[in-house]
CSV table of C-alpha atoms and ligand atoms in Angstrom, one decimal:
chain,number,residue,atom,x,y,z
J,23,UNK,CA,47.9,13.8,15.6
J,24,UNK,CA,46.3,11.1,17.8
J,25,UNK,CA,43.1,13.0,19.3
J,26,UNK,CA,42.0,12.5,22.6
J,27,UNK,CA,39.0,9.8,23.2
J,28,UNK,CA,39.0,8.7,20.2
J,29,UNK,CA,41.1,7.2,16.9
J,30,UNK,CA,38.4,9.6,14.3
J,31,UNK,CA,38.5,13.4,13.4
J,32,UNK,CA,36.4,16.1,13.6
J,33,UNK,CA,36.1,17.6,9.7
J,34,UNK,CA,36.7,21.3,10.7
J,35,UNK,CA,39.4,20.2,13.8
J,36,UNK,CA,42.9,20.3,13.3
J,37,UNK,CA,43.9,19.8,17.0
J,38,UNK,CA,42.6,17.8,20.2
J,39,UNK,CA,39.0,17.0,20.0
J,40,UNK,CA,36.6,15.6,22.0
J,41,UNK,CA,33.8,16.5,20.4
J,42,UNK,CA,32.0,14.6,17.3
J,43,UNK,CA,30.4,15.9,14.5
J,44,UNK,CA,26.7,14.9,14.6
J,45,UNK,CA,24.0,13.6,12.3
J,46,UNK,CA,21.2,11.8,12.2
J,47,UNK,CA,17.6,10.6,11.2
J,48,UNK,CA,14.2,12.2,12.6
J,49,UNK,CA,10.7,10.2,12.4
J,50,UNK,CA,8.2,7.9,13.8
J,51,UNK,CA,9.1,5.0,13.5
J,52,UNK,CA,12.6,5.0,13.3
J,53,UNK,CA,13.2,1.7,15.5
J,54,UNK,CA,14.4,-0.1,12.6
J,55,UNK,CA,15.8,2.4,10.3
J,56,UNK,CA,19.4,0.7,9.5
J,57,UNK,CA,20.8,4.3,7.4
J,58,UNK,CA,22.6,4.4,10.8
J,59,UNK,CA,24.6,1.4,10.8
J,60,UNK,CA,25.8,1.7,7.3
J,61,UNK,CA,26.8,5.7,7.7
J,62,UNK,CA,28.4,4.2,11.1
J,63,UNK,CA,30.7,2.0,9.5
J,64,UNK,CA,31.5,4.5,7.1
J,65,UNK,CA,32.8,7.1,9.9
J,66,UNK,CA,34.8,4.9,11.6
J,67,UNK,CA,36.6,3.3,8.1
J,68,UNK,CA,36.9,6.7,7.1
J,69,UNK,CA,38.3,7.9,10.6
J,70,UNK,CA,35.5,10.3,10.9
J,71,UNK,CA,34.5,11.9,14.5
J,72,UNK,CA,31.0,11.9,13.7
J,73,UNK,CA,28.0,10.5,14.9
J,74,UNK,CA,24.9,9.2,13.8
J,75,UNK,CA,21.7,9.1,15.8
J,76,UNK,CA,18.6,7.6,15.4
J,77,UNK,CA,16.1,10.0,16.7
J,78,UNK,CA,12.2,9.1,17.2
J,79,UNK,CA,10.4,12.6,16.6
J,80,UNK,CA,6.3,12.9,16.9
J,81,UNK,CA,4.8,15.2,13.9
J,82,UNK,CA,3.9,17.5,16.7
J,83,UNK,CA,7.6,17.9,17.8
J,84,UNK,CA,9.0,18.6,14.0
J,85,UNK,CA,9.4,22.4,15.5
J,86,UNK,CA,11.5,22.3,18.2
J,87,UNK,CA,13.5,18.8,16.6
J,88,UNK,CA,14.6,21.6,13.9
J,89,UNK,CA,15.5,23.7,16.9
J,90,UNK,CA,17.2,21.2,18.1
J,91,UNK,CA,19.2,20.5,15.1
J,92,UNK,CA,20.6,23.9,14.9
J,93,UNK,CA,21.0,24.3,18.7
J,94,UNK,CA,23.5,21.0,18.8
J,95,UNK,CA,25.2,22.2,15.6
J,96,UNK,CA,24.3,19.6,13.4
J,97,UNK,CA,25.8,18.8,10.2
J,98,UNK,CA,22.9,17.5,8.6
J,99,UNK,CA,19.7,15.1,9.4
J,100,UNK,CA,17.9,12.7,7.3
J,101,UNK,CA,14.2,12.8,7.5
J,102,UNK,CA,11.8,9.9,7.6
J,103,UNK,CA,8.3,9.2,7.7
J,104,UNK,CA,6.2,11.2,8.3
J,105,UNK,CA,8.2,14.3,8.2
J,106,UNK,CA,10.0,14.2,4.8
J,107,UNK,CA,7.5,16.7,3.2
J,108,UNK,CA,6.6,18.8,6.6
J,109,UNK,CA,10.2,19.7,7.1
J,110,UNK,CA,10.6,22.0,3.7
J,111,UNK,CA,9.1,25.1,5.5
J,112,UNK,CA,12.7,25.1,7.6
J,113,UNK,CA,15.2,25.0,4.5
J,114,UNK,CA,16.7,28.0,3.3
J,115,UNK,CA,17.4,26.3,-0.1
J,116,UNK,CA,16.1,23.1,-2.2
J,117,UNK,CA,17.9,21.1,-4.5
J,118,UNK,CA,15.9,20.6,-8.3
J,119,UNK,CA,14.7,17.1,-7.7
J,120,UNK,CA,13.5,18.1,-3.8
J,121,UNK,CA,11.4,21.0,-5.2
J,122,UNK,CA,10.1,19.0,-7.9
J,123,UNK,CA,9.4,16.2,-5.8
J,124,UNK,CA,8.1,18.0,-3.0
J,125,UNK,CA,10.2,16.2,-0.6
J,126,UNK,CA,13.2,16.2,1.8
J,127,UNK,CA,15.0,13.3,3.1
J,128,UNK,CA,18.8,15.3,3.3
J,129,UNK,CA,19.2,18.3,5.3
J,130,UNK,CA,22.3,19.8,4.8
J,131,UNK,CA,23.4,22.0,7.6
J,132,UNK,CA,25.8,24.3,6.5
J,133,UNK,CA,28.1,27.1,8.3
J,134,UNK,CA,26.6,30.3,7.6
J,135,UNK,CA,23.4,28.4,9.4
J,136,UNK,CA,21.4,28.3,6.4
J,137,UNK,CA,19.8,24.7,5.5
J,138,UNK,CA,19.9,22.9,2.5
J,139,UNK,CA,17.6,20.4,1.4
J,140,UNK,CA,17.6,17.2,-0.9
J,141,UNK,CA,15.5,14.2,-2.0
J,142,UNK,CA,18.8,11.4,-2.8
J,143,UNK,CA,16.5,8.1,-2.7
J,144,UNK,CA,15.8,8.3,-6.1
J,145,UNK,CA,19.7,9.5,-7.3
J,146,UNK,CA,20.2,6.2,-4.7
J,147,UNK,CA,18.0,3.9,-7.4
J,148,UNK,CA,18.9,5.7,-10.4
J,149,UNK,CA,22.7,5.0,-9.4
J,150,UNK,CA,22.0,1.2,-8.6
J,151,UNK,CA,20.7,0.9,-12.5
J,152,UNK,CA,24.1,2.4,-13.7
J,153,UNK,CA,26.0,0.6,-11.7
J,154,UNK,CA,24.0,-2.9,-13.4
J,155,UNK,CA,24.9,-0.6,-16.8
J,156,UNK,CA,20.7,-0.2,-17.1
J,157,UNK,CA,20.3,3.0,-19.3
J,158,UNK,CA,17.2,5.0,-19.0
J,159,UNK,CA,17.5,7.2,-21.8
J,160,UNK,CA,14.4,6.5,-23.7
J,161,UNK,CA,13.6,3.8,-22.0
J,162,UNK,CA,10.0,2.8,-20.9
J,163,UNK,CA,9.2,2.9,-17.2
J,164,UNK,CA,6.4,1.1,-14.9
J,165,UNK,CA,6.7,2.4,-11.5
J,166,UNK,CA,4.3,0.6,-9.1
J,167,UNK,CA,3.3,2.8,-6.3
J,168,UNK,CA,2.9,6.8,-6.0
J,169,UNK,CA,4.1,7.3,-2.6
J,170,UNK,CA,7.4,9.2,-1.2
J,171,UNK,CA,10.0,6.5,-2.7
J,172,UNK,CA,8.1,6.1,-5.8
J,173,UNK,CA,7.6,10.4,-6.4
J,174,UNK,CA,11.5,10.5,-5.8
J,175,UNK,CA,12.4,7.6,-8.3
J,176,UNK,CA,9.6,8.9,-11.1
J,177,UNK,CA,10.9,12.5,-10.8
J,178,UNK,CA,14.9,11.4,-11.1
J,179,UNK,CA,14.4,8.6,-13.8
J,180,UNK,CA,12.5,11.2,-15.6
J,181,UNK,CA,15.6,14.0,-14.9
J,182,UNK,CA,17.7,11.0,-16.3
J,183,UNK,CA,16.3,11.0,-19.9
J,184,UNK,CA,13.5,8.0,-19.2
J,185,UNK,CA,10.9,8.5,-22.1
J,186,UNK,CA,7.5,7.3,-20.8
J,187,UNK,CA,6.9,6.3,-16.8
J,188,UNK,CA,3.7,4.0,-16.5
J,189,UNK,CA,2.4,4.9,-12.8
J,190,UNK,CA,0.3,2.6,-11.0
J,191,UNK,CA,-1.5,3.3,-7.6
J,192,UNK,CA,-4.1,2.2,-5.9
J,193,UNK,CA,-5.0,6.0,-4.9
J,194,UNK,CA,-6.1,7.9,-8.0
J,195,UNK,CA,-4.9,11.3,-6.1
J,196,UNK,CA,-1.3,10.1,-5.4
J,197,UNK,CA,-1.5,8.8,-9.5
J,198,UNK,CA,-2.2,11.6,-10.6
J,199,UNK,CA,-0.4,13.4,-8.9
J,200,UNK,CA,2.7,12.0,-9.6
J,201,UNK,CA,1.8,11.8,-13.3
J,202,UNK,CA,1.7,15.2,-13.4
J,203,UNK,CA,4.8,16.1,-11.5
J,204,UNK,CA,6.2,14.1,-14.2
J,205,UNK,CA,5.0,15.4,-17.1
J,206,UNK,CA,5.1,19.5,-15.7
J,207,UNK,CA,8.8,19.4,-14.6
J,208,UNK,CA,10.6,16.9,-17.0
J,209,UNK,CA,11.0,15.8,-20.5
J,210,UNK,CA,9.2,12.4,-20.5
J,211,UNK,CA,5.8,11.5,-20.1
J,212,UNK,CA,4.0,10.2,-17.8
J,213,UNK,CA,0.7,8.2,-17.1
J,214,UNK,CA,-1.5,6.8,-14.2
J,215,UNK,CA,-3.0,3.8,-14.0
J,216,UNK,CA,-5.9,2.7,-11.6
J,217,UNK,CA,-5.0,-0.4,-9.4
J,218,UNK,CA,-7.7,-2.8,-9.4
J,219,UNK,CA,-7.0,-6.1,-8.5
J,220,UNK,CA,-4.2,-7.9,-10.6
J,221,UNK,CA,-2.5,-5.2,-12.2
J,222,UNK,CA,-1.1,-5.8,-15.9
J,223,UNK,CA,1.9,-4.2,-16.7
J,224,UNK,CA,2.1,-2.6,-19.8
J,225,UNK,CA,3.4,-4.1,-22.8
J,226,UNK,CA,5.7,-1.4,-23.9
J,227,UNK,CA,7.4,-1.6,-20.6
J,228,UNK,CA,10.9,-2.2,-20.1
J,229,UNK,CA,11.9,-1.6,-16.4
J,230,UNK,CA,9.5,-2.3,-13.8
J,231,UNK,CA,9.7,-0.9,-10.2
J,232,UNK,CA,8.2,-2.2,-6.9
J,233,UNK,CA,7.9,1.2,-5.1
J,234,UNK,CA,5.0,0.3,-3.2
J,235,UNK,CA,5.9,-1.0,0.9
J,236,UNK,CA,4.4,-4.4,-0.2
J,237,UNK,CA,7.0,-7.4,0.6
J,238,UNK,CA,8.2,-5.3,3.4
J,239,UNK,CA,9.4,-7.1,6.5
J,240,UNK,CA,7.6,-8.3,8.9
J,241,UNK,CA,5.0,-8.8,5.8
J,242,UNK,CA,8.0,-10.5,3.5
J,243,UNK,CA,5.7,-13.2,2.4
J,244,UNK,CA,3.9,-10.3,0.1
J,245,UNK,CA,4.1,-9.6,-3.5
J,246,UNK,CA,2.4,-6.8,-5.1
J,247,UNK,CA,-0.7,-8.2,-6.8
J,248,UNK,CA,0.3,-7.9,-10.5
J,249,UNK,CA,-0.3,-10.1,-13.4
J,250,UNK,CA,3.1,-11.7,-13.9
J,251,UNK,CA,2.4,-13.2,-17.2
J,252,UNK,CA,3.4,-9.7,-18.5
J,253,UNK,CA,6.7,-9.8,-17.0
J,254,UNK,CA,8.8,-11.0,-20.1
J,255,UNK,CA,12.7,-12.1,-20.3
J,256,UNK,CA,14.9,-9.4,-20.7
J,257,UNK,CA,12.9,-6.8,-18.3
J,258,UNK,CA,14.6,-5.6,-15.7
J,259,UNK,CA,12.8,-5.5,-12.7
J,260,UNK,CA,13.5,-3.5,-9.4
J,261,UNK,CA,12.5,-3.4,-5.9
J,262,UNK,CA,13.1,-0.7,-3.0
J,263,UNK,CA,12.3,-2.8,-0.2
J,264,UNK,CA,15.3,-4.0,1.1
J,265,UNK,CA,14.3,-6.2,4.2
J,266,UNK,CA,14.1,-9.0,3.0
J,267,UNK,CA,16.7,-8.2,0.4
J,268,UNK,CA,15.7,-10.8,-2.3
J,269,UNK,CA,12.0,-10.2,-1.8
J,270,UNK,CA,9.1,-12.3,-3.5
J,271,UNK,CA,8.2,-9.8,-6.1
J,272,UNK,CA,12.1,-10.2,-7.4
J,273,UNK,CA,11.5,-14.1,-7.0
J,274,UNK,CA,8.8,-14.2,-9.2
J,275,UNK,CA,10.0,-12.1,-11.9
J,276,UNK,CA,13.4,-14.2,-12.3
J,277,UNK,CA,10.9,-17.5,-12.6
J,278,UNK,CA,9.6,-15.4,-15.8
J,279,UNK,CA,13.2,-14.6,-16.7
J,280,UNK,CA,13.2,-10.9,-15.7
J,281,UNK,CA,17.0,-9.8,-14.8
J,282,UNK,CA,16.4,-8.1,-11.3
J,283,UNK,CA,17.9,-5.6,-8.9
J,284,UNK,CA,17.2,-5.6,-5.3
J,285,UNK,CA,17.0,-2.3,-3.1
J,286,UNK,CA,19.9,-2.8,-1.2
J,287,UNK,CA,22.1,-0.9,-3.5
J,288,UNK,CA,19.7,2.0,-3.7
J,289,UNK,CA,19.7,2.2,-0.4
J,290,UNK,CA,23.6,2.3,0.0
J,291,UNK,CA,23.8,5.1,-3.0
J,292,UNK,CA,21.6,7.2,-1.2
J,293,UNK,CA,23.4,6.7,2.2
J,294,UNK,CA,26.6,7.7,0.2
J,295,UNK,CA,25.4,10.9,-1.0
J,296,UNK,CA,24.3,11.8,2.6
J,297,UNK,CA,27.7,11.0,3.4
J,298,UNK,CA,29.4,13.2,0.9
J,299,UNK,CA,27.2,16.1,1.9
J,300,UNK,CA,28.3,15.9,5.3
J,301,UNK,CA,31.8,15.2,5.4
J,302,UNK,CA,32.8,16.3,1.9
J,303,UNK,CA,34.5,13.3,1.6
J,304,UNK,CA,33.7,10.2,-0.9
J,305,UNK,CA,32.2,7.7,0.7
J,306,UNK,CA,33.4,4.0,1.3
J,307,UNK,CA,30.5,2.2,-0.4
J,308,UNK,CA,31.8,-1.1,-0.4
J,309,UNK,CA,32.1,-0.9,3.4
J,310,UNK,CA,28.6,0.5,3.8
J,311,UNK,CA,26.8,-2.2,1.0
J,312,UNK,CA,29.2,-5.1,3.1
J,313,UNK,CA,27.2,-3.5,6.3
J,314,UNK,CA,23.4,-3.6,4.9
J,315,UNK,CA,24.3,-7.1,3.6
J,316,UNK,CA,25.6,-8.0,6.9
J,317,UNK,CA,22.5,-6.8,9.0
J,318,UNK,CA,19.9,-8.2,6.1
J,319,UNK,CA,21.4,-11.4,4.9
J,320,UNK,CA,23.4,-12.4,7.7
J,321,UNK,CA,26.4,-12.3,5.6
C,411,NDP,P1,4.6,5.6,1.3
C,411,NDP,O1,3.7,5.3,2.5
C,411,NDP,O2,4.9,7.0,1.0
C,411,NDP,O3,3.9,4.9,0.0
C,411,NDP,C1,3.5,3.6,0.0
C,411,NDP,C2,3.0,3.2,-1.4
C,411,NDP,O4,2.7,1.8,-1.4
C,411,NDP,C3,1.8,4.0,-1.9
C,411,NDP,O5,1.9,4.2,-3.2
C,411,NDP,C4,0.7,2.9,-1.6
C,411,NDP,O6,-0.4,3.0,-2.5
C,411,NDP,C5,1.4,1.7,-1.9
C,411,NDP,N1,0.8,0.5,-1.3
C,411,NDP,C6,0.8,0.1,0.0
C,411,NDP,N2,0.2,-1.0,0.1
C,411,NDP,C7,-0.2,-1.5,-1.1
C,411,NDP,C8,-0.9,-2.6,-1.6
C,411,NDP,N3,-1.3,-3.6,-0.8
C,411,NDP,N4,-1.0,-2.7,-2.9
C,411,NDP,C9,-0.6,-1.8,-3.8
C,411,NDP,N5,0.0,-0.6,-3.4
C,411,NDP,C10,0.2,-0.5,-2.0
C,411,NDP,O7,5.9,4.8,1.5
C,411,NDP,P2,7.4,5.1,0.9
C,411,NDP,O8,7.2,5.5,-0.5
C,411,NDP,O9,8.1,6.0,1.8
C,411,NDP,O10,8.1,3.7,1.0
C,411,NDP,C11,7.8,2.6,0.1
C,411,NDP,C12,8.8,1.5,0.3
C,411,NDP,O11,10.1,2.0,-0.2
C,411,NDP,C13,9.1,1.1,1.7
C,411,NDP,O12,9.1,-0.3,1.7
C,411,NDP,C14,10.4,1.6,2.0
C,411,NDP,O13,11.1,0.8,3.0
C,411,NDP,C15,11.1,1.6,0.7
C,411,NDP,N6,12.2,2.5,0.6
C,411,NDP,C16,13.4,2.0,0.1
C,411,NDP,C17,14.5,2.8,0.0
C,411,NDP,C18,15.8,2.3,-0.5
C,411,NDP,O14,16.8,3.0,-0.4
C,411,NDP,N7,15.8,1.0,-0.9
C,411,NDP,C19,14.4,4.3,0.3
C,411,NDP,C20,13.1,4.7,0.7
C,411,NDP,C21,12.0,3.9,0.8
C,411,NDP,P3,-1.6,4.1,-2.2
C,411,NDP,O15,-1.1,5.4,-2.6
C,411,NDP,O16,-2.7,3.6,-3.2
C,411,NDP,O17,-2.0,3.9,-0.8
């Protein structure tokens, strides 16, 4: 049936609808957060009345944004710096790797009210390394960088069957923290390593993943500062950031003949589990990868 104002439908709406099924992301800063574009162009392929919104929210406004959330009927929000870890006082339930990690970037809104939450950034990487047919069972990881991306990525690579995570960080806290996350709530093992200066990378090591913000645009001329004599051929070697999508770090590492694997698909993955949580439907991911690559490549 052809619905009024618009060609999409509504997922629970099986006659004339106006109204469209919202979603979102909540943080400061959000200006440049492209999650919306890609889940976007996945509505409207998929014919989908829904909405996403790009929402800046101050850490003093978290409250009544979650008020908000429920009082607009929300399917779901994403959560962004700096609220990913302040929002788990409002779910009802937490997926394993969110409780593990100690983290929210999902909310799942669903229709008895109650809120679900989930950390997919690091199901988003550890997806991009099957879909290169990288294994982790076993395998040896060094994860650069302790921070929200990184805790996600350790905790699923580790859930995955990864053997031994290396994790470097400039903040011994952070470090250690994850470290132990690591080594408390999965089967492998996991170590910090001080940052001082040029890091080495470990010989044993396998896989090794920028996690860090270095390399980041408007900064893209960055690398993290790592000794890149220890980057071998045959490593594979990852980044998250995304913008730019080929970054220096991954540069560097082919010159030493690393294979690598930017953080564009990671970042599609993730945005296609969001999408599955809130539609129920399977998402388009060659529309929303041909999206990113069109906003960060100009392709
Ligand atoms: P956080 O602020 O939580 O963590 C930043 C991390 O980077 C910390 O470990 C910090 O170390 C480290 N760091 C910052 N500057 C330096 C430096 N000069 N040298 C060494 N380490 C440094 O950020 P997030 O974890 O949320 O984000 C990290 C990156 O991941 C961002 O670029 C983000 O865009 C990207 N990302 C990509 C996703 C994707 O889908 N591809 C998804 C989510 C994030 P310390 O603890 O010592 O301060």
């Amino acid at each position: 049936m052809k619905i009024k104002g618009s060609d999409r439908k509504g997922a629970d709406t099986d006659g004339e609808n106006y109204r469209a099924e919202l979603v979102g992301v909540l943080g400061d800063s959000v200006d440049g957060n492209p999650t919306g574009v890609m889940e976007e162009a996945g509505f409207a392929h998929a014919g989908l009345n829904y909405r996403y919104m790009t929402i800046r929210v101050l850490p003093e406004d978290l409250d009544a944004a979650m008020a908000g959330v429920r009082a607009f009927h929300m399917r779901g929000v994403n959560l962004t710096m700096p609220h990913k870890i302040h929002v788990l006082k409002y779910m009802d339930e937490l997926s394993e790797a969110a409780r593990v990690i100690g983290a929210v970037n999902t909310v799942v809104c669903r229709k008895d009210g109650t809120m679900f939450g989930e950390n997919t950034d690091g199901k988003g990487f550890v997806q991009s390394l099957q879909e290169e047919h990288v294994a982790l069972k076993d395998r040896v990881i060094c994860l650069l960088g302790a921070g929200g991306a990184a805790r996600s990525i350790g905790v699923e690579c580790a859930l995955a069957g990864a053997g031994k995570i290396y994790v470097i960080n400039r903040n011994e806290v952070r470090g250690i923290s994850l470290a132990q996350t690591i080594t408390e709530h999965t089967a492998a093992r996991a170590v910090w390593l001080p940052w001082q200066g040029t890091a080495g990378i470990p010989e044993d090591t396998e896989i090794l993943i920028n996690a860090t913000c270095v390399g980041l645009a408007p900064q893209s001329d960055a690398c993290p500062d790592i000794e890149f004599g220890d980057v071998k051929a045959g490593m594979v070697v990852c980044d998250v950031v995304f913008n730019p999508v080929d970054t220096v770090f991954l540069t560097r590492a082919r010159a030493c003949g690393a294979r690598t694997i930017d953080g564009l698909g990671m970042l599609t993955n993730q945005g296609c589990i969001n999408f599955t949580l809130w539609t129920g439907r399977e998402a388009p991911r060659e529309v929303m990868y041909a999206k990113l690559k069109e906003e960060f490549s100009g392709v």
